[in-house]
PDB file of N, CA and C in Angstrom:
ATOM      1  N   UNK A   1     -14.597 -38.793 -22.741  1.00  0.00           N
ATOM      2  CA  UNK A   1     -14.595 -37.716 -23.713  1.00  0.00           C
ATOM      3  C   UNK A   1     -14.171 -38.284 -25.069  1.00  0.00           C
ATOM      4  N   UNK A   2     -14.930 -38.013 -26.079  1.00  0.00           N
ATOM      5  CA  UNK A   2     -14.611 -38.471 -27.421  1.00  0.00           C
ATOM      6  C   UNK A   2     -13.906 -37.368 -28.192  1.00  0.00           C
ATOM      7  N   UNK A   3     -12.744 -37.691 -28.750  1.00  0.00           N
ATOM      8  CA  UNK A   3     -11.983 -36.707 -29.512  1.00  0.00           C
ATOM      9  C   UNK A   3     -12.180 -36.866 -31.009  1.00  0.00           C
ATOM     10  N   UNK A   4     -12.695 -38.010 -31.414  1.00  0.00           N
ATOM     11  CA  UNK A   4     -12.833 -38.280 -32.838  1.00  0.00           C
ATOM     12  C   UNK A   4     -11.583 -38.906 -33.426  1.00  0.00           C
ATOM     13  N   UNK A   5     -10.533 -39.054 -32.630  1.00  0.00           N
ATOM     14  CA  UNK A   5      -9.295 -39.675 -33.102  1.00  0.00           C
ATOM     15  C   UNK A   5      -9.302 -41.157 -32.770  1.00  0.00           C
ATOM     16  N   UNK A   6      -8.525 -41.894 -33.511  1.00  0.00           N
ATOM     17  CA  UNK A   6      -8.448 -43.339 -33.293  1.00  0.00           C
ATOM     18  C   UNK A   6      -7.789 -43.649 -31.957  1.00  0.00           C
ATOM     19  N   UNK A   7      -8.300 -44.620 -31.277  1.00  0.00           N
ATOM     20  CA  UNK A   7      -7.665 -45.130 -30.071  1.00  0.00           C
ATOM     21  C   UNK A   7      -6.918 -46.413 -30.446  1.00  0.00           C
ATOM     22  N   UNK A   8      -7.574 -47.288 -31.175  1.00  0.00           N
ATOM     23  CA  UNK A   8      -6.915 -48.502 -31.681  1.00  0.00           C
ATOM     24  C   UNK A   8      -6.235 -48.152 -33.010  1.00  0.00           C
ATOM     25  N   UNK A   9      -5.215 -48.888 -33.360  1.00  0.00           N
ATOM     26  CA  UNK A   9      -4.482 -48.681 -34.623  1.00  0.00           C
ATOM     27  C   UNK A   9      -4.020 -47.236 -34.779  1.00  0.00           C
ATOM     28  N   UNK A  10      -3.523 -46.660 -33.698  1.00  0.00           N
ATOM     29  CA  UNK A  10      -3.141 -45.248 -33.723  1.00  0.00           C
ATOM     30  C   UNK A  10      -1.802 -45.001 -34.397  1.00  0.00           C
ATOM     31  N   UNK A  11      -1.099 -46.032 -34.800  1.00  0.00           N
ATOM     32  CA  UNK A  11       0.207 -45.863 -35.434  1.00  0.00           C
ATOM     33  C   UNK A  11       0.116 -45.805 -36.952  1.00  0.00           C
ATOM     34  N   UNK A  12      -0.960 -45.306 -37.465  1.00  0.00           N
ATOM     35  CA  UNK A  12      -1.153 -45.207 -38.900  1.00  0.00           C
ATOM     36  C   UNK A  12      -1.217 -43.735 -39.294  1.00  0.00           C
ATOM     37  N   UNK A  13      -0.903 -43.410 -40.539  1.00  0.00           N
ATOM     38  CA  UNK A  13      -0.995 -42.008 -40.982  1.00  0.00           C
ATOM     39  C   UNK A  13      -2.408 -41.463 -40.811  1.00  0.00           C
ATOM     40  N   UNK A  14      -2.489 -40.172 -40.583  1.00  0.00           N
ATOM     41  CA  UNK A  14      -3.790 -39.518 -40.485  1.00  0.00           C
ATOM     42  C   UNK A  14      -4.345 -39.408 -41.893  1.00  0.00           C
ATOM     43  N   UNK A  15      -5.549 -39.898 -42.092  1.00  0.00           N
ATOM     44  CA  UNK A  15      -6.119 -39.967 -43.435  1.00  0.00           C
ATOM     45  C   UNK A  15      -7.216 -38.923 -43.670  1.00  0.00           C
ATOM     46  N   UNK A  16      -7.249 -37.908 -42.826  1.00  0.00           N
ATOM     47  CA  UNK A  16      -8.265 -36.869 -42.979  1.00  0.00           C
ATOM     48  C   UNK A  16      -7.738 -35.558 -42.421  1.00  0.00           C
ATOM     49  N   UNK A  17      -8.443 -34.475 -42.718  1.00  0.00           N
ATOM     50  CA  UNK A  17      -8.065 -33.172 -42.175  1.00  0.00           C
ATOM     51  C   UNK A  17      -8.350 -33.157 -40.679  1.00  0.00           C
ATOM     52  N   UNK A  18      -7.469 -32.522 -39.938  1.00  0.00           N
ATOM     53  CA  UNK A  18      -7.641 -32.420 -38.499  1.00  0.00           C
ATOM     54  C   UNK A  18      -8.593 -31.281 -38.151  1.00  0.00           C
ATOM     55  N   UNK A  19      -9.333 -31.453 -37.063  1.00  0.00           N
ATOM     56  CA  UNK A  19     -10.198 -30.370 -36.605  1.00  0.00           C
ATOM     57  C   UNK A  19      -9.423 -29.427 -35.685  1.00  0.00           C
ATOM     58  N   UNK A  20      -8.331 -29.897 -35.129  1.00  0.00           N
ATOM     59  CA  UNK A  20      -7.446 -29.087 -34.288  1.00  0.00           C
ATOM     60  C   UNK A  20      -6.035 -29.277 -34.825  1.00  0.00           C
ATOM     61  N   UNK A  21      -5.309 -28.208 -35.048  1.00  0.00           N
ATOM     62  CA  UNK A  21      -3.941 -28.319 -35.535  1.00  0.00           C
ATOM     63  C   UNK A  21      -3.886 -28.496 -37.036  1.00  0.00           C
ATOM     64  N   UNK A  22      -2.688 -28.821 -37.497  1.00  0.00           N
ATOM     65  CA  UNK A  22      -2.443 -28.992 -38.923  1.00  0.00           C
ATOM     66  C   UNK A  22      -1.557 -30.205 -39.141  1.00  0.00           C
ATOM     67  N   UNK A  23      -1.642 -30.777 -40.322  1.00  0.00           N
ATOM     68  CA  UNK A  23      -0.764 -31.868 -40.712  1.00  0.00           C
ATOM     69  C   UNK A  23       0.417 -31.279 -41.477  1.00  0.00           C
ATOM     70  N   UNK A  24       1.618 -31.693 -41.135  1.00  0.00           N
ATOM     71  CA  UNK A  24       2.808 -31.232 -41.847  1.00  0.00           C
ATOM     72  C   UNK A  24       2.941 -32.073 -43.108  1.00  0.00           C
ATOM     73  N   UNK A  25       3.024 -31.400 -44.241  1.00  0.00           N
ATOM     74  CA  UNK A  25       2.962 -32.091 -45.524  1.00  0.00           C
ATOM     75  C   UNK A  25       4.317 -32.494 -46.082  1.00  0.00           C
ATOM     76  N   UNK A  26       5.404 -31.889 -45.594  1.00  0.00           N
ATOM     77  CA  UNK A  26       6.698 -32.188 -46.206  1.00  0.00           C
ATOM     78  C   UNK A  26       7.826 -32.039 -45.188  1.00  0.00           C
ATOM     79  N   UNK A  27       8.946 -32.640 -45.537  1.00  0.00           N
ATOM     80  CA  UNK A  27      10.133 -32.528 -44.694  1.00  0.00           C
ATOM     81  C   UNK A  27      10.611 -31.077 -44.624  1.00  0.00           C
ATOM     82  N   UNK A  28      10.493 -30.347 -45.734  1.00  0.00           N
ATOM     83  CA  UNK A  28      10.936 -28.950 -45.731  1.00  0.00           C
ATOM     84  C   UNK A  28      10.058 -28.089 -44.808  1.00  0.00           C
ATOM     85  N   UNK A  29       8.784 -28.386 -44.749  1.00  0.00           N
ATOM     86  CA  UNK A  29       7.881 -27.669 -43.838  1.00  0.00           C
ATOM     87  C   UNK A  29       8.263 -27.959 -42.386  1.00  0.00           C
ATOM     88  N   UNK A  30       8.564 -29.207 -42.093  1.00  0.00           N
ATOM     89  CA  UNK A  30       9.008 -29.586 -40.750  1.00  0.00           C
ATOM     90  C   UNK A  30      10.320 -28.888 -40.399  1.00  0.00           C
ATOM     91  N   UNK A  31      11.259 -28.868 -41.327  1.00  0.00           N
ATOM     92  CA  UNK A  31      12.552 -28.211 -41.103  1.00  0.00           C
ATOM     93  C   UNK A  31      12.364 -26.720 -40.827  1.00  0.00           C
ATOM     94  N   UNK A  32      11.487 -26.079 -41.578  1.00  0.00           N
ATOM     95  CA  UNK A  32      11.223 -24.651 -41.375  1.00  0.00           C
ATOM     96  C   UNK A  32      10.637 -24.395 -39.995  1.00  0.00           C
ATOM     97  N   UNK A  33       9.697 -25.222 -39.569  1.00  0.00           N
ATOM     98  CA  UNK A  33       9.107 -25.078 -38.230  1.00  0.00           C
ATOM     99  C   UNK A  33      10.161 -25.266 -37.152  1.00  0.00           C
ATOM    100  N   UNK A  34      10.979 -26.293 -37.322  1.00  0.00           N
ATOM    101  CA  UNK A  34      12.036 -26.583 -36.358  1.00  0.00           C
ATOM    102  C   UNK A  34      13.042 -25.442 -36.279  1.00  0.00           C
ATOM    103  N   UNK A  35      13.451 -24.926 -37.427  1.00  0.00           N
ATOM    104  CA  UNK A  35      14.402 -23.824 -37.486  1.00  0.00           C
ATOM    105  C   UNK A  35      13.845 -22.571 -36.816  1.00  0.00           C
ATOM    106  N   UNK A  36      12.540 -22.383 -36.930  1.00  0.00           N
ATOM    107  CA  UNK A  36      11.880 -21.222 -36.324  1.00  0.00           C
ATOM    108  C   UNK A  36      11.606 -21.404 -34.830  1.00  0.00           C
ATOM    109  N   UNK A  37      12.027 -22.554 -34.259  1.00  0.00           N
ATOM    110  CA  UNK A  37      11.907 -22.746 -32.817  1.00  0.00           C
ATOM    111  C   UNK A  37      10.729 -23.561 -32.344  1.00  0.00           C
ATOM    112  N   UNK A  38      10.069 -24.279 -33.235  1.00  0.00           N
ATOM    113  CA  UNK A  38       8.950 -25.124 -32.811  1.00  0.00           C
ATOM    114  C   UNK A  38       9.428 -26.168 -31.801  1.00  0.00           C
ATOM    115  N   UNK A  39       8.561 -26.507 -30.881  1.00  0.00           N
ATOM    116  CA  UNK A  39       8.833 -27.556 -29.908  1.00  0.00           C
ATOM    117  C   UNK A  39       8.463 -28.889 -30.546  1.00  0.00           C
ATOM    118  N   UNK A  40       9.443 -29.760 -30.753  1.00  0.00           N
ATOM    119  CA  UNK A  40       9.215 -31.067 -31.364  1.00  0.00           C
ATOM    120  C   UNK A  40       9.039 -32.089 -30.253  1.00  0.00           C
ATOM    121  N   UNK A  41       7.895 -32.762 -30.241  1.00  0.00           N
ATOM    122  CA  UNK A  41       7.602 -33.736 -29.195  1.00  0.00           C
ATOM    123  C   UNK A  41       7.386 -35.108 -29.810  1.00  0.00           C
ATOM    124  N   UNK A  42       8.260 -36.030 -29.463  1.00  0.00           N
ATOM    125  CA  UNK A  42       8.178 -37.423 -29.883  1.00  0.00           C
ATOM    126  C   UNK A  42       7.353 -38.166 -28.832  1.00  0.00           C
ATOM    127  N   UNK A  43       6.241 -38.751 -29.240  1.00  0.00           N
ATOM    128  CA  UNK A  43       5.350 -39.424 -28.290  1.00  0.00           C
ATOM    129  C   UNK A  43       5.403 -40.954 -28.424  1.00  0.00           C
ATOM    130  N   UNK A  44       6.467 -41.468 -29.032  1.00  0.00           N
ATOM    131  CA  UNK A  44       6.601 -42.915 -29.200  1.00  0.00           C
ATOM    132  C   UNK A  44       6.501 -43.609 -27.842  1.00  0.00           C
ATOM    133  N   UNK A  45       5.840 -44.750 -27.796  1.00  0.00           N
ATOM    134  CA  UNK A  45       5.622 -45.424 -26.513  1.00  0.00           C
ATOM    135  C   UNK A  45       6.878 -46.074 -25.934  1.00  0.00           C
ATOM    136  N   UNK A  46       6.769 -46.381 -24.660  1.00  0.00           N
ATOM    137  CA  UNK A  46       7.810 -47.086 -23.919  1.00  0.00           C
ATOM    138  C   UNK A  46       7.099 -48.064 -22.973  1.00  0.00           C
ATOM    139  N   UNK A  47       7.787 -49.121 -22.586  1.00  0.00           N
ATOM    140  CA  UNK A  47       7.183 -50.128 -21.714  1.00  0.00           C
ATOM    141  C   UNK A  47       6.806 -49.528 -20.355  1.00  0.00           C
ATOM    142  N   UNK A  48       5.614 -49.870 -19.866  1.00  0.00           N
ATOM    143  CA  UNK A  48       5.113 -49.354 -18.582  1.00  0.00           C
ATOM    144  C   UNK A  48       6.054 -49.630 -17.415  1.00  0.00           C
ATOM    145  N   UNK A  49       6.777 -50.735 -17.449  1.00  0.00           N
ATOM    146  CA  UNK A  49       7.608 -51.088 -16.296  1.00  0.00           C
ATOM    147  C   UNK A  49       8.781 -50.131 -16.100  1.00  0.00           C
ATOM    148  N   UNK A  50       9.027 -49.230 -17.040  1.00  0.00           N
ATOM    149  CA  UNK A  50      10.128 -48.292 -16.909  1.00  0.00           C
ATOM    150  C   UNK A  50       9.716 -46.990 -16.207  1.00  0.00           C
ATOM    151  N   UNK A  51       8.515 -46.945 -15.643  1.00  0.00           N
ATOM    152  CA  UNK A  51       8.060 -45.776 -14.889  1.00  0.00           C
ATOM    153  C   UNK A  51       8.693 -45.806 -13.504  1.00  0.00           C
ATOM    154  N   UNK A  52       9.304 -44.677 -13.085  1.00  0.00           N
ATOM    155  CA  UNK A  52       9.909 -44.576 -11.755  1.00  0.00           C
ATOM    156  C   UNK A  52       8.990 -43.699 -10.904  1.00  0.00           C
ATOM    157  N   UNK A  53       8.256 -44.337 -10.029  1.00  0.00           N
ATOM    158  CA  UNK A  53       7.249 -43.653  -9.234  1.00  0.00           C
ATOM    159  C   UNK A  53       7.827 -42.501  -8.423  1.00  0.00           C
ATOM    160  N   UNK A  54       8.962 -42.716  -7.766  1.00  0.00           N
ATOM    161  CA  UNK A  54       9.538 -41.680  -6.898  1.00  0.00           C
ATOM    162  C   UNK A  54       9.939 -40.420  -7.659  1.00  0.00           C
ATOM    163  N   UNK A  55      10.303 -40.564  -8.928  1.00  0.00           N
ATOM    164  CA  UNK A  55      10.737 -39.420  -9.732  1.00  0.00           C
ATOM    165  C   UNK A  55       9.615 -38.840 -10.594  1.00  0.00           C
ATOM    166  N   UNK A  56       8.484 -39.544 -10.650  1.00  0.00           N
ATOM    167  CA  UNK A  56       7.373 -39.151 -11.504  1.00  0.00           C
ATOM    168  C   UNK A  56       7.860 -38.973 -12.951  1.00  0.00           C
ATOM    169  N   UNK A  57       8.645 -39.940 -13.413  1.00  0.00           N
ATOM    170  CA  UNK A  57       9.244 -39.856 -14.753  1.00  0.00           C
ATOM    171  C   UNK A  57       9.548 -41.262 -15.269  1.00  0.00           C
ATOM    172  N   UNK A  58       9.816 -41.328 -16.569  1.00  0.00           N
ATOM    173  CA  UNK A  58      10.203 -42.585 -17.203  1.00  0.00           C
ATOM    174  C   UNK A  58      11.710 -42.778 -17.097  1.00  0.00           C
ATOM    175  N   UNK A  59      12.142 -44.010 -16.926  1.00  0.00           N
ATOM    176  CA  UNK A  59      13.556 -44.357 -17.026  1.00  0.00           C
ATOM    177  C   UNK A  59      13.807 -44.586 -18.510  1.00  0.00           C
ATOM    178  N   UNK A  60      14.392 -43.603 -19.164  1.00  0.00           N
ATOM    179  CA  UNK A  60      14.567 -43.672 -20.606  1.00  0.00           C
ATOM    180  C   UNK A  60      15.849 -44.407 -20.981  1.00  0.00           C
ATOM    181  N   UNK A  61      15.826 -45.164 -22.071  1.00  0.00           N
ATOM    182  CA  UNK A  61      17.046 -45.811 -22.541  1.00  0.00           C
ATOM    183  C   UNK A  61      18.077 -44.758 -22.964  1.00  0.00           C
ATOM    184  N   UNK A  62      19.323 -45.157 -23.048  1.00  0.00           N
ATOM    185  CA  UNK A  62      20.385 -44.231 -23.429  1.00  0.00           C
ATOM    186  C   UNK A  62      20.182 -43.662 -24.829  1.00  0.00           C
ATOM    187  N   UNK A  63      19.578 -44.441 -25.718  1.00  0.00           N
ATOM    188  CA  UNK A  63      19.390 -43.973 -27.091  1.00  0.00           C
ATOM    189  C   UNK A  63      17.939 -44.180 -27.529  1.00  0.00           C
ATOM    190  N   UNK A  64      17.468 -43.214 -28.275  1.00  0.00           N
ATOM    191  CA  UNK A  64      16.138 -43.303 -28.875  1.00  0.00           C
ATOM    192  C   UNK A  64      16.224 -42.558 -30.202  1.00  0.00           C
ATOM    193  N   UNK A  65      15.973 -43.239 -31.286  1.00  0.00           N
ATOM    194  CA  UNK A  65      16.051 -42.638 -32.609  1.00  0.00           C
ATOM    195  C   UNK A  65      14.864 -41.691 -32.806  1.00  0.00           C
ATOM    196  N   UNK A  66      15.149 -40.428 -33.068  1.00  0.00           N
ATOM    197  CA  UNK A  66      14.105 -39.427 -33.203  1.00  0.00           C
ATOM    198  C   UNK A  66      14.599 -38.287 -34.080  1.00  0.00           C
ATOM    199  N   UNK A  67      13.783 -37.260 -34.239  1.00  0.00           N
ATOM    200  CA  UNK A  67      14.181 -36.075 -34.984  1.00  0.00           C
ATOM    201  C   UNK A  67      15.170 -35.254 -34.151  1.00  0.00           C
ATOM    202  N   UNK A  68      16.110 -34.620 -34.815  1.00  0.00           N
ATOM    203  CA  UNK A  68      17.089 -33.784 -34.119  1.00  0.00           C
ATOM    204  C   UNK A  68      16.378 -32.665 -33.366  1.00  0.00           C
ATOM    205  N   UNK A  69      16.735 -32.488 -32.109  1.00  0.00           N
ATOM    206  CA  UNK A  69      16.170 -31.426 -31.284  1.00  0.00           C
ATOM    207  C   UNK A  69      14.857 -31.766 -30.619  1.00  0.00           C
ATOM    208  N   UNK A  70      14.318 -32.949 -30.890  1.00  0.00           N
ATOM    209  CA  UNK A  70      13.035 -33.331 -30.300  1.00  0.00           C
ATOM    210  C   UNK A  70      13.214 -33.786 -28.859  1.00  0.00           C
ATOM    211  N   UNK A  71      12.156 -33.569 -28.071  1.00  0.00           N
ATOM    212  CA  UNK A  71      12.132 -34.165 -26.735  1.00  0.00           C
ATOM    213  C   UNK A  71      11.225 -35.387 -26.801  1.00  0.00           C
ATOM    214  N   UNK A  72      11.593 -36.402 -26.066  1.00  0.00           N
ATOM    215  CA  UNK A  72      10.821 -37.639 -26.074  1.00  0.00           C
ATOM    216  C   UNK A  72       9.972 -37.675 -24.819  1.00  0.00           C
ATOM    217  N   UNK A  73       8.681 -37.681 -25.004  1.00  0.00           N
ATOM    218  CA  UNK A  73       7.728 -37.813 -23.904  1.00  0.00           C
ATOM    219  C   UNK A  73       6.936 -39.099 -24.144  1.00  0.00           C
ATOM    220  N   UNK A  74       7.498 -40.219 -23.702  1.00  0.00           N
ATOM    221  CA  UNK A  74       6.890 -41.518 -23.997  1.00  0.00           C
ATOM    222  C   UNK A  74       5.437 -41.613 -23.554  1.00  0.00           C
ATOM    223  N   UNK A  75       4.660 -42.277 -24.381  1.00  0.00           N
ATOM    224  CA  UNK A  75       3.289 -42.683 -24.084  1.00  0.00           C
ATOM    225  C   UNK A  75       2.268 -41.550 -24.005  1.00  0.00           C
ATOM    226  N   UNK A  76       2.659 -40.305 -24.204  1.00  0.00           N
ATOM    227  CA  UNK A  76       1.672 -39.224 -24.112  1.00  0.00           C
ATOM    228  C   UNK A  76       0.848 -39.080 -25.383  1.00  0.00           C
ATOM    229  N   UNK A  77       1.158 -39.852 -26.412  1.00  0.00           N
ATOM    230  CA  UNK A  77       0.408 -39.791 -27.661  1.00  0.00           C
ATOM    231  C   UNK A  77      -0.762 -40.740 -27.722  1.00  0.00           C
ATOM    232  N   UNK A  78      -1.009 -41.473 -26.656  1.00  0.00           N
ATOM    233  CA  UNK A  78      -2.148 -42.394 -26.644  1.00  0.00           C
ATOM    234  C   UNK A  78      -3.445 -41.600 -26.626  1.00  0.00           C
ATOM    235  N   UNK A  79      -4.494 -42.189 -27.153  1.00  0.00           N
ATOM    236  CA  UNK A  79      -5.775 -41.497 -27.252  1.00  0.00           C
ATOM    237  C   UNK A  79      -6.393 -41.135 -25.919  1.00  0.00           C
ATOM    238  N   UNK A  80      -6.157 -41.959 -24.909  1.00  0.00           N
ATOM    239  CA  UNK A  80      -6.672 -41.708 -23.565  1.00  0.00           C
ATOM    240  C   UNK A  80      -5.506 -41.878 -22.606  1.00  0.00           C
ATOM    241  N   UNK A  81      -5.249 -40.856 -21.785  1.00  0.00           N
ATOM    242  CA  UNK A  81      -4.116 -40.901 -20.865  1.00  0.00           C
ATOM    243  C   UNK A  81      -4.588 -41.186 -19.439  1.00  0.00           C
ATOM    244  N   UNK A  82      -3.821 -42.035 -18.746  1.00  0.00           N
ATOM    245  CA  UNK A  82      -4.083 -42.204 -17.322  1.00  0.00           C
ATOM    246  C   UNK A  82      -3.542 -40.970 -16.595  1.00  0.00           C
ATOM    247  N   UNK A  83      -3.885 -40.812 -15.330  1.00  0.00           N
ATOM    248  CA  UNK A  83      -3.477 -39.614 -14.576  1.00  0.00           C
ATOM    249  C   UNK A  83      -1.965 -39.441 -14.526  1.00  0.00           C
ATOM    250  N   UNK A  84      -1.249 -40.531 -14.339  1.00  0.00           N
ATOM    251  CA  UNK A  84       0.213 -40.481 -14.250  1.00  0.00           C
ATOM    252  C   UNK A  84       0.815 -39.905 -15.530  1.00  0.00           C
ATOM    253  N   UNK A  85       0.382 -40.398 -16.678  1.00  0.00           N
ATOM    254  CA  UNK A  85       0.921 -39.951 -17.955  1.00  0.00           C
ATOM    255  C   UNK A  85       0.470 -38.526 -18.273  1.00  0.00           C
ATOM    256  N   UNK A  86      -0.773 -38.199 -17.939  1.00  0.00           N
ATOM    257  CA  UNK A  86      -1.262 -36.838 -18.161  1.00  0.00           C
ATOM    258  C   UNK A  86      -0.443 -35.828 -17.347  1.00  0.00           C
ATOM    259  N   UNK A  87      -0.170 -36.129 -16.092  1.00  0.00           N
ATOM    260  CA  UNK A  87       0.628 -35.231 -15.250  1.00  0.00           C
ATOM    261  C   UNK A  87       2.056 -35.106 -15.761  1.00  0.00           C
ATOM    262  N   UNK A  88       2.610 -36.198 -16.264  1.00  0.00           N
ATOM    263  CA  UNK A  88       3.947 -36.186 -16.865  1.00  0.00           C
ATOM    264  C   UNK A  88       3.977 -35.227 -18.055  1.00  0.00           C
ATOM    265  N   UNK A  89       2.963 -35.308 -18.929  1.00  0.00           N
ATOM    266  CA  UNK A  89       2.860 -34.422 -20.088  1.00  0.00           C
ATOM    267  C   UNK A  89       2.703 -32.966 -19.654  1.00  0.00           C
ATOM    268  N   UNK A  90       1.813 -32.728 -18.718  1.00  0.00           N
ATOM    269  CA  UNK A  90       1.549 -31.367 -18.253  1.00  0.00           C
ATOM    270  C   UNK A  90       2.803 -30.723 -17.665  1.00  0.00           C
ATOM    271  N   UNK A  91       3.553 -31.481 -16.872  1.00  0.00           N
ATOM    272  CA  UNK A  91       4.790 -30.969 -16.278  1.00  0.00           C
ATOM    273  C   UNK A  91       5.819 -30.639 -17.358  1.00  0.00           C
ATOM    274  N   UNK A  92       5.968 -31.523 -18.334  1.00  0.00           N
ATOM    275  CA  UNK A  92       6.934 -31.300 -19.415  1.00  0.00           C
ATOM    276  C   UNK A  92       6.567 -30.073 -20.244  1.00  0.00           C
ATOM    277  N   UNK A  93       5.286 -29.895 -20.532  1.00  0.00           N
ATOM    278  CA  UNK A  93       4.863 -28.742 -21.330  1.00  0.00           C
ATOM    279  C   UNK A  93       5.022 -27.433 -20.570  1.00  0.00           C
ATOM    280  N   UNK A  94       4.776 -27.451 -19.277  1.00  0.00           N
ATOM    281  CA  UNK A  94       4.952 -26.238 -18.466  1.00  0.00           C
ATOM    282  C   UNK A  94       6.396 -25.754 -18.518  1.00  0.00           C
ATOM    283  N   UNK A  95       7.340 -26.692 -18.609  1.00  0.00           N
ATOM    284  CA  UNK A  95       8.764 -26.343 -18.653  1.00  0.00           C
ATOM    285  C   UNK A  95       9.192 -25.800 -20.003  1.00  0.00           C
ATOM    286  N   UNK A  96       8.521 -26.213 -21.094  1.00  0.00           N
ATOM    287  CA  UNK A  96       9.058 -25.943 -22.427  1.00  0.00           C
ATOM    288  C   UNK A  96       8.144 -25.166 -23.368  1.00  0.00           C
ATOM    289  N   UNK A  97       6.850 -25.239 -23.171  1.00  0.00           N
ATOM    290  CA  UNK A  97       5.914 -24.661 -24.142  1.00  0.00           C
ATOM    291  C   UNK A  97       5.523 -23.230 -23.776  1.00  0.00           C
ATOM    292  N   UNK A  98       5.248 -22.457 -24.807  1.00  0.00           N
ATOM    293  CA  UNK A  98       4.673 -21.124 -24.636  1.00  0.00           C
ATOM    294  C   UNK A  98       3.532 -20.994 -25.637  1.00  0.00           C
ATOM    295  N   UNK A  99       2.664 -20.030 -25.423  1.00  0.00           N
ATOM    296  CA  UNK A  99       1.526 -19.857 -26.331  1.00  0.00           C
ATOM    297  C   UNK A  99       1.960 -19.445 -27.732  1.00  0.00           C
ATOM    298  N   UNK A 100       3.108 -18.813 -27.851  1.00  0.00           N
ATOM    299  CA  UNK A 100       3.560 -18.353 -29.165  1.00  0.00           C
ATOM    300  C   UNK A 100       4.467 -19.363 -29.885  1.00  0.00           C
ATOM    301  N   UNK A 101       4.817 -20.453 -29.210  1.00  0.00           N
ATOM    302  CA  UNK A 101       5.726 -21.449 -29.803  1.00  0.00           C
ATOM    303  C   UNK A 101       4.918 -22.609 -30.391  1.00  0.00           C
ATOM    304  N   UNK A 102       5.049 -22.834 -31.701  1.00  0.00           N
ATOM    305  CA  UNK A 102       4.356 -23.982 -32.300  1.00  0.00           C
ATOM    306  C   UNK A 102       4.840 -25.293 -31.687  1.00  0.00           C
ATOM    307  N   UNK A 103       3.953 -26.257 -31.616  1.00  0.00           N
ATOM    308  CA  UNK A 103       4.291 -27.588 -31.105  1.00  0.00           C
ATOM    309  C   UNK A 103       4.022 -28.600 -32.207  1.00  0.00           C
ATOM    310  N   UNK A 104       5.024 -29.432 -32.501  1.00  0.00           N
ATOM    311  CA  UNK A 104       4.901 -30.501 -33.478  1.00  0.00           C
ATOM    312  C   UNK A 104       4.941 -31.824 -32.715  1.00  0.00           C
ATOM    313  N   UNK A 105       3.870 -32.596 -32.821  1.00  0.00           N
ATOM    314  CA  UNK A 105       3.765 -33.877 -32.131  1.00  0.00           C
ATOM    315  C   UNK A 105       3.866 -34.986 -33.177  1.00  0.00           C
ATOM    316  N   UNK A 106       4.721 -35.963 -32.903  1.00  0.00           N
ATOM    317  CA  UNK A 106       4.899 -37.073 -33.847  1.00  0.00           C
ATOM    318  C   UNK A 106       5.247 -38.340 -33.097  1.00  0.00           C
ATOM    319  N   UNK A 107       5.140 -39.459 -33.800  1.00  0.00           N
ATOM    320  CA  UNK A 107       5.437 -40.762 -33.216  1.00  0.00           C
ATOM    321  C   UNK A 107       6.345 -41.519 -34.157  1.00  0.00           C
TER     322      UNK A 107
END
């Protein structure tokens, strides 16, 4: 399935308008969304060897620098997800997301 998004060099700013969602233009806009209860999802990657098969989860380090209040869902920001990572994302969203709650995804 082609999404039109970059698969390679995905750690660069988005240089065009999105066809799905919106780009946050300022820190104040992000703060307003967060204050209003948006779900902040950090998709920064983590090494594959930290996957714990029995728990169906990542072994996360004690510290990860991110936005205040964000949840870290490692590796779910890749352009194409394997089944393991897709199921991890789906489970996390079922626990936290609602149709009326905005979701902010960042890396």
